[in-house]
Every structure is written in C-alpha cells, then in structure tokens.
PDB file of C-alpha atoms in Angstrom:
ATOM      1  CA  ASN A   1      14.099  13.058 -26.408  1.00 81.00           C
ATOM      2  CA  CYS A   2      14.773  10.636 -29.214  1.00 88.00           C
ATOM      3  CA  HIS A   3      11.925   8.866 -30.951  1.00 89.00           C
ATOM      4  CA  LYS A   4      11.392   6.608 -33.957  1.00 89.00           C
ATOM      5  CA  ASP A   5      10.633   9.572 -36.243  1.00 90.00           C
ATOM      6  CA  LEU A   6      13.832  11.483 -35.409  1.00 92.00           C
ATOM      7  CA  THR A   7      15.854  12.367 -38.505  1.00 92.00           C
ATOM      8  CA  PHE A   8      19.535  13.050 -38.953  1.00 91.00           C
ATOM      9  CA  ASP A   9      18.643  16.320 -40.688  1.00 92.00           C
ATOM     10  CA  TYR A  10      16.949  17.521 -37.510  1.00 92.00           C
ATOM     11  CA  LEU A  11      20.171  16.944 -35.527  1.00 92.00           C
ATOM     12  CA  VAL A  12      22.640  18.330 -38.074  1.00 92.00           C
ATOM     13  CA  GLY A  13      20.568  20.871 -39.956  1.00 94.00           C
ATOM     14  CA  ASN A  14      19.127  21.361 -43.403  1.00 94.00           C
ATOM     15  CA  PHE A  15      18.661  23.886 -46.163  1.00 94.00           C
ATOM     16  CA  SER A  16      15.791  26.305 -45.889  1.00 93.00           C
ATOM     17  CA  PHE A  17      14.386  28.638 -48.521  1.00 93.00           C
ATOM     18  CA  GLN A  18      13.833  32.108 -47.053  1.00 86.00           C
ATOM     19  CA  ASN A  19      13.569  35.469 -48.816  1.00 88.00           C
ATOM     20  CA  LYS A  20      14.315  33.911 -52.226  1.00 91.00           C
ATOM     21  CA  VAL A  21      17.586  32.429 -50.921  1.00 94.00           C
ATOM     22  CA  PHE A  22      18.572  28.948 -49.814  1.00 94.00           C
ATOM     23  CA  ARG A  23      20.525  28.914 -46.589  1.00 94.00           C
ATOM     24  CA  PHE A  24      21.718  26.188 -44.258  1.00 94.00           C
ATOM     25  CA  VAL A  25      20.050  26.215 -40.844  1.00 95.00           C
ATOM     26  CA  GLU A  26      22.256  24.456 -38.302  1.00 95.00           C
ATOM     27  CA  GLY A  27      20.731  21.824 -36.069  1.00 94.00           C
ATOM     28  CA  PRO A  28      21.373  21.434 -32.342  1.00 94.00           C
ATOM     29  CA  LEU A  29      24.247  18.950 -32.798  1.00 91.00           C
ATOM     30  CA  VAL A  30      26.224  21.291 -35.061  1.00 92.00           C
ATOM     31  CA  ILE A  31      25.609  24.253 -32.766  1.00 96.00           C
ATOM     32  CA  LYS A  32      26.895  22.347 -29.726  1.00 94.00           C
ATOM     33  CA  MET A  33      29.907  20.974 -31.616  1.00 88.00           C
ATOM     34  CA  LYS A  34      30.936  24.464 -32.759  1.00 93.00           C
ATOM     35  CA  LYS A  35      30.728  25.719 -29.174  1.00 96.00           C
ATOM     36  CA  GLY A  36      32.594  22.677 -27.834  1.00 92.00           C
ATOM     37  CA  GLU A  37      29.685  21.866 -25.543  1.00 95.00           C
ATOM     38  CA  PRO A  38      28.290  18.422 -24.733  1.00 94.00           C
ATOM     39  CA  PHE A  39      25.214  17.210 -26.580  1.00 90.00           C
ATOM     40  CA  LEU A  40      22.860  14.893 -24.710  1.00 90.00           C
ATOM     41  CA  LEU A  41      20.533  12.551 -26.579  1.00 88.00           C
ATOM     42  CA  ASP A  42      17.996  11.230 -24.092  1.00 91.00           C
ATOM     43  CA  GLU A  43      16.515   7.784 -24.826  1.00 91.00           C
ATOM     44  CA  PHE A  44      18.940   7.267 -27.712  1.00 89.00           C
ATOM     45  CA  ASN A  45      17.888   3.625 -27.990  1.00 90.00           C
ATOM     46  CA  LEU A  46      14.519   4.787 -29.389  1.00 92.00           C
ATOM     47  CA  SER A  47      16.080   6.519 -32.394  1.00 92.00           C
ATOM     48  CA  PRO A  48      16.208   4.873 -35.843  1.00 93.00           C
ATOM     49  CA  LEU A  49      19.238   2.879 -36.959  1.00 92.00           C
ATOM     50  CA  SER A  50      20.148   5.624 -39.457  1.00 90.00           C
ATOM     51  CA  ILE A  51      20.853   7.989 -36.537  1.00 90.00           C
ATOM     52  CA  TYR A  52      23.254   5.456 -34.968  1.00 88.00           C
ATOM     53  CA  ILE A  53      25.096   4.942 -38.239  1.00 89.00           C
ATOM     54  CA  ASN A  54      25.437   8.627 -39.135  1.00 88.00           C
ATOM     55  CA  LEU A  55      26.569   9.659 -35.655  1.00 86.00           C
ATOM     56  CA  PHE A  56      29.134   6.846 -35.635  1.00 86.00           C
ATOM     57  CA  LEU A  57      30.486   8.068 -38.972  1.00 84.00           C
ATOM     58  CA  ILE A  58      30.831  11.611 -37.610  1.00 80.00           C
ATOM     59  CA  ARG A  59      32.666  10.320 -34.544  1.00 77.00           C
ATOM     60  CA  PHE A  60      34.929   8.140 -36.682  1.00 76.00           C
ATOM     61  CA  GLN A  61      35.771  11.091 -38.969  1.00 76.00           C
ATOM     62  CA  LEU A  62      36.588  13.287 -35.948  1.00 72.00           C
ATOM     63  CA  ILE A  63      38.999  10.617 -34.691  1.00 74.00           C
ATOM     64  CA  LEU A  64      40.672  10.369 -38.112  1.00 76.00           C
ATOM     65  CA  ASP A  65      40.989  14.158 -38.318  1.00 80.00           C
ATOM     66  CA  PHE A  66      42.603  14.233 -34.866  1.00 74.00           C
ATOM     67  CA  TYR A  67      45.352  11.826 -35.898  1.00 74.00           C
TER      68      TYR A  67
END
C-alpha cells in the first residue's frame, strides 16, 4: 500500500553497505520490471507528489527508448 511516507528509493532501490562493500539493492519496481511482470501500487493517490513525478519520468523514458 502507498502512504505519505513512501519514498522513490524504496520502490527503485538504494545502495547498502554490507561486508565493507557498497552494493545496490534493487527495490520491488526494478525487480518486477526486469522480470516483465506487472507492478501494482495500491492506493497510489496517497503517495507523495515526488513518486508521481519520478514514475512518470521512468514511463516517459521507456516510451522514448521504444521509439
């Protein structure tokens, strides 16, 4: 479920420091996109405006890459 404290980093992923090494930990959106599976955001209207903007930019970039 979306909520006002949801961050874009949670959806996409972020860097984590483990065993003296930084590594990128993929979020649920990236995992689903790589598998070609649908990603459902329940109660999307509750998420912050930054989520809307960043997801729109991803969608727009995917359209540009397609053409």
